[in-house]
Each structure stands twice: as structure tokens, then as C-alpha cells.
PDB file of C-alpha atoms in Angstrom:
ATOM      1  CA  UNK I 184     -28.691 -18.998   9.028  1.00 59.00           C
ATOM      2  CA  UNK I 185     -29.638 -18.538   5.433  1.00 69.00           C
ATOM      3  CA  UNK I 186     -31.167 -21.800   3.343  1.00 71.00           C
ATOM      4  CA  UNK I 187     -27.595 -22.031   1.528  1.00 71.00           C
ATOM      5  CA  UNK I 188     -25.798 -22.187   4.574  1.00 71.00           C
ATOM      6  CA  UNK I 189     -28.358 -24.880   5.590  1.00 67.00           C
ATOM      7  CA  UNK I 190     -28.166 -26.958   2.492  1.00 66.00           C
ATOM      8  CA  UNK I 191     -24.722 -26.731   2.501  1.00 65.00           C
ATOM      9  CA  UNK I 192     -24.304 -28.327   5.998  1.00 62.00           C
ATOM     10  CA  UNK I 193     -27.102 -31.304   5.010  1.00 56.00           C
ATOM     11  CA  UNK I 194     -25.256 -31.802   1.493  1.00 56.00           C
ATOM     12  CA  UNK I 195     -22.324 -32.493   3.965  1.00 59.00           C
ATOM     13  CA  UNK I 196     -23.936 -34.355   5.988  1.00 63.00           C
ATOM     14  CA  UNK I 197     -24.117 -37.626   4.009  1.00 67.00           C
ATOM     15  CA  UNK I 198     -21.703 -38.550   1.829  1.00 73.00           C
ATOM     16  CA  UNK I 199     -24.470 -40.902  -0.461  1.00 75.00           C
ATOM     17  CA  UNK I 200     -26.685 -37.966  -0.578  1.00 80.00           C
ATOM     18  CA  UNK I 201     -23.701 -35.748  -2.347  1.00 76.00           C
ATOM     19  CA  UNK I 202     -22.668 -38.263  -4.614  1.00 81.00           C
ATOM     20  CA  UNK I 203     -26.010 -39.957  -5.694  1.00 83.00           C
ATOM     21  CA  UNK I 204     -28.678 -37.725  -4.536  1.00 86.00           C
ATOM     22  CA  UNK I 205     -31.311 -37.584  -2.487  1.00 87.00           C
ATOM     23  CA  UNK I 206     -34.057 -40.167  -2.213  1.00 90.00           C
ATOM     24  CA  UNK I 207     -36.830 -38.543  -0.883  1.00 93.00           C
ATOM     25  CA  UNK I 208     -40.548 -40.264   0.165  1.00 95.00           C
ATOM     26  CA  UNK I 209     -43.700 -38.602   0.869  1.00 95.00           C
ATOM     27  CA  UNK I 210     -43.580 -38.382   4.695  1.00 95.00           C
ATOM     28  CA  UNK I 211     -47.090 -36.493   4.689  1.00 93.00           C
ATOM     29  CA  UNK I 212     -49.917 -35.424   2.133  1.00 92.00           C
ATOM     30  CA  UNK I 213     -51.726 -31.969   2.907  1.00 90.00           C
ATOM     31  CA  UNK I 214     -54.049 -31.908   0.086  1.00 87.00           C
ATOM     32  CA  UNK I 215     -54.112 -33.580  -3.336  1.00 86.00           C
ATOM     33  CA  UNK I 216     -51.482 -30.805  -4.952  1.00 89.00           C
ATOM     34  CA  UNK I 217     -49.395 -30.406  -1.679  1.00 92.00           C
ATOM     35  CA  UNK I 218     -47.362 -32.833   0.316  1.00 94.00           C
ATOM     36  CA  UNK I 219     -44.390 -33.015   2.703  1.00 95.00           C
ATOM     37  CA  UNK I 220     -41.025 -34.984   1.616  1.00 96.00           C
ATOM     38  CA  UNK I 221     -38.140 -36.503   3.251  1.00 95.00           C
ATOM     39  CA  UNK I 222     -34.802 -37.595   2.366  1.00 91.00           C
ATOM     40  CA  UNK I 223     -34.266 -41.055   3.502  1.00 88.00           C
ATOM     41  CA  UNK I 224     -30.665 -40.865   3.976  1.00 83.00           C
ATOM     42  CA  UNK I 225     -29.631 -37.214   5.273  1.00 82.00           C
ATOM     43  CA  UNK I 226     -33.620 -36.569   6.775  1.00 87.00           C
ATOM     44  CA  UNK I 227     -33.743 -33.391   4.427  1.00 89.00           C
ATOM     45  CA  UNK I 228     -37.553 -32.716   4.823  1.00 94.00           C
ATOM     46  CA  UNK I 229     -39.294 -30.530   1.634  1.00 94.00           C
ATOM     47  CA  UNK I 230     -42.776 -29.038   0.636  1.00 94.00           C
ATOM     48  CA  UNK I 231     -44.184 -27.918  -2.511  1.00 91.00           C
ATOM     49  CA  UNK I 232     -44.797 -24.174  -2.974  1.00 88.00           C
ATOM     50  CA  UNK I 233     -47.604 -22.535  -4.871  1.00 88.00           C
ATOM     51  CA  UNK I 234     -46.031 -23.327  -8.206  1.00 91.00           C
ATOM     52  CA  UNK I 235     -45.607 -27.146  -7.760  1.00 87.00           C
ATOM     53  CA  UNK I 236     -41.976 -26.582  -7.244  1.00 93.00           C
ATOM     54  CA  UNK I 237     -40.365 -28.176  -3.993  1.00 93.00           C
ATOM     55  CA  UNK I 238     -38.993 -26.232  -1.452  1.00 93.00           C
ATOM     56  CA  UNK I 239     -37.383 -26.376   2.298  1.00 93.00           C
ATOM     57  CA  UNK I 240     -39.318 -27.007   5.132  1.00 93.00           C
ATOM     58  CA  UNK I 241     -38.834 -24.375   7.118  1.00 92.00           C
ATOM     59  CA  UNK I 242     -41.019 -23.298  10.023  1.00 93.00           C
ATOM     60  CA  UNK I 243     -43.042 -20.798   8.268  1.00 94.00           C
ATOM     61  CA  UNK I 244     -43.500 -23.369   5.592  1.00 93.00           C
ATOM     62  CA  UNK I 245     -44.558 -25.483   7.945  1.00 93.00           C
ATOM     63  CA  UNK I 246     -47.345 -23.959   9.736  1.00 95.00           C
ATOM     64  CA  UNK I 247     -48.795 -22.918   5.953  1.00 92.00           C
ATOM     65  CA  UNK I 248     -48.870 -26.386   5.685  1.00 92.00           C
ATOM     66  CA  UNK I 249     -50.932 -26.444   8.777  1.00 94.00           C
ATOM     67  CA  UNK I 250     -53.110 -24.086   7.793  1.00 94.00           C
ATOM     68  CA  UNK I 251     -53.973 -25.654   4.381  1.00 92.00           C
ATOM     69  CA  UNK I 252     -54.536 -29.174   6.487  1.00 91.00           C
ATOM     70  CA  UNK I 253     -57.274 -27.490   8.804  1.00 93.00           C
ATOM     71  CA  UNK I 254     -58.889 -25.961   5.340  1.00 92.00           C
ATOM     72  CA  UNK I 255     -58.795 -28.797   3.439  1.00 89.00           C
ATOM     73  CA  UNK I 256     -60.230 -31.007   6.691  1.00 88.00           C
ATOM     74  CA  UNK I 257     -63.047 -28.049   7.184  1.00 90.00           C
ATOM     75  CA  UNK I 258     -64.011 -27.775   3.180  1.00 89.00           C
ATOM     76  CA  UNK I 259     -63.794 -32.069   2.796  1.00 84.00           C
ATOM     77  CA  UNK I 260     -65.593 -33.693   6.121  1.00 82.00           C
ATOM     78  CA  UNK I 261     -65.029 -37.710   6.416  1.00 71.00           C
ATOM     79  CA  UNK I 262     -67.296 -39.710   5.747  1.00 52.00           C
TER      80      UNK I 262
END
């Protein structure tokens, strides 16, 4: 399934979504430039990509996210 095909069938999904947009909240921050989004409505989740841009969260997208998390953890200990 391609990420048309999957946008397509979200988009569908909710008619307020395809007639107003989405309304999406920050549903988890990964560092200070990168965070997680979701729809509120439809539950379309996105990420940012390496140019700021946001992007679908798919599972490859999500494990970077991981990644960057246990980096960002390691390089910025709590106090």
C-alpha cells in the first residue's frame, strides 16, 4: 500500500477532515526540532523530516524517531 493509497482512505475517512482540514496536536516531542502529530478527528499521526517539513508516520519513520529519542536522552541527562 503506497502513502497515496493511504491518504486517500484517511481523507475518506472523515468527512470534517475533507472539508475543513485536519486539526492536528503535538501527540509527542522527540527533540526541540522534531515532534510527532496527530489529527484529532481522523487520528492521522505525522513527523517532521530532516527539512522541517511534515511527513507520515510510518514505521520506519517511527523507529528514527526512536532512535533520535535515545540520542537526545544519552547527549541531555535529567537533572
Amino acid at each position: 500500500m503506497s502513502i497515496i493509497e493511504i491518504k486517500d482512505k484517511l481523507l475518506a475517512k472523515n468527512i470534517l477532515c475533507s472539508l475543513f482540514g485536519h486539526k492536528f496536536i503535538i501527540t509527542r516531542n522527540i527533540t526541540g526540532h522534531f515532534k510527532e502529530y496527530e489529527c484529532v478527528h481522523c487520528h492521522l499521526e505525522l513527523t517532521n523530516d530532516e527539512k522541517g517539513h511534515k511527513i507520515f508516520l510510518t514505521p520506519e519513520h517511527r523507529e528514527i524517531n526512536e532512535t533520535l529519542i535515545s540520542f537526545y536522552q544519552k547527549r541531555h541527562p535529567a537533572a
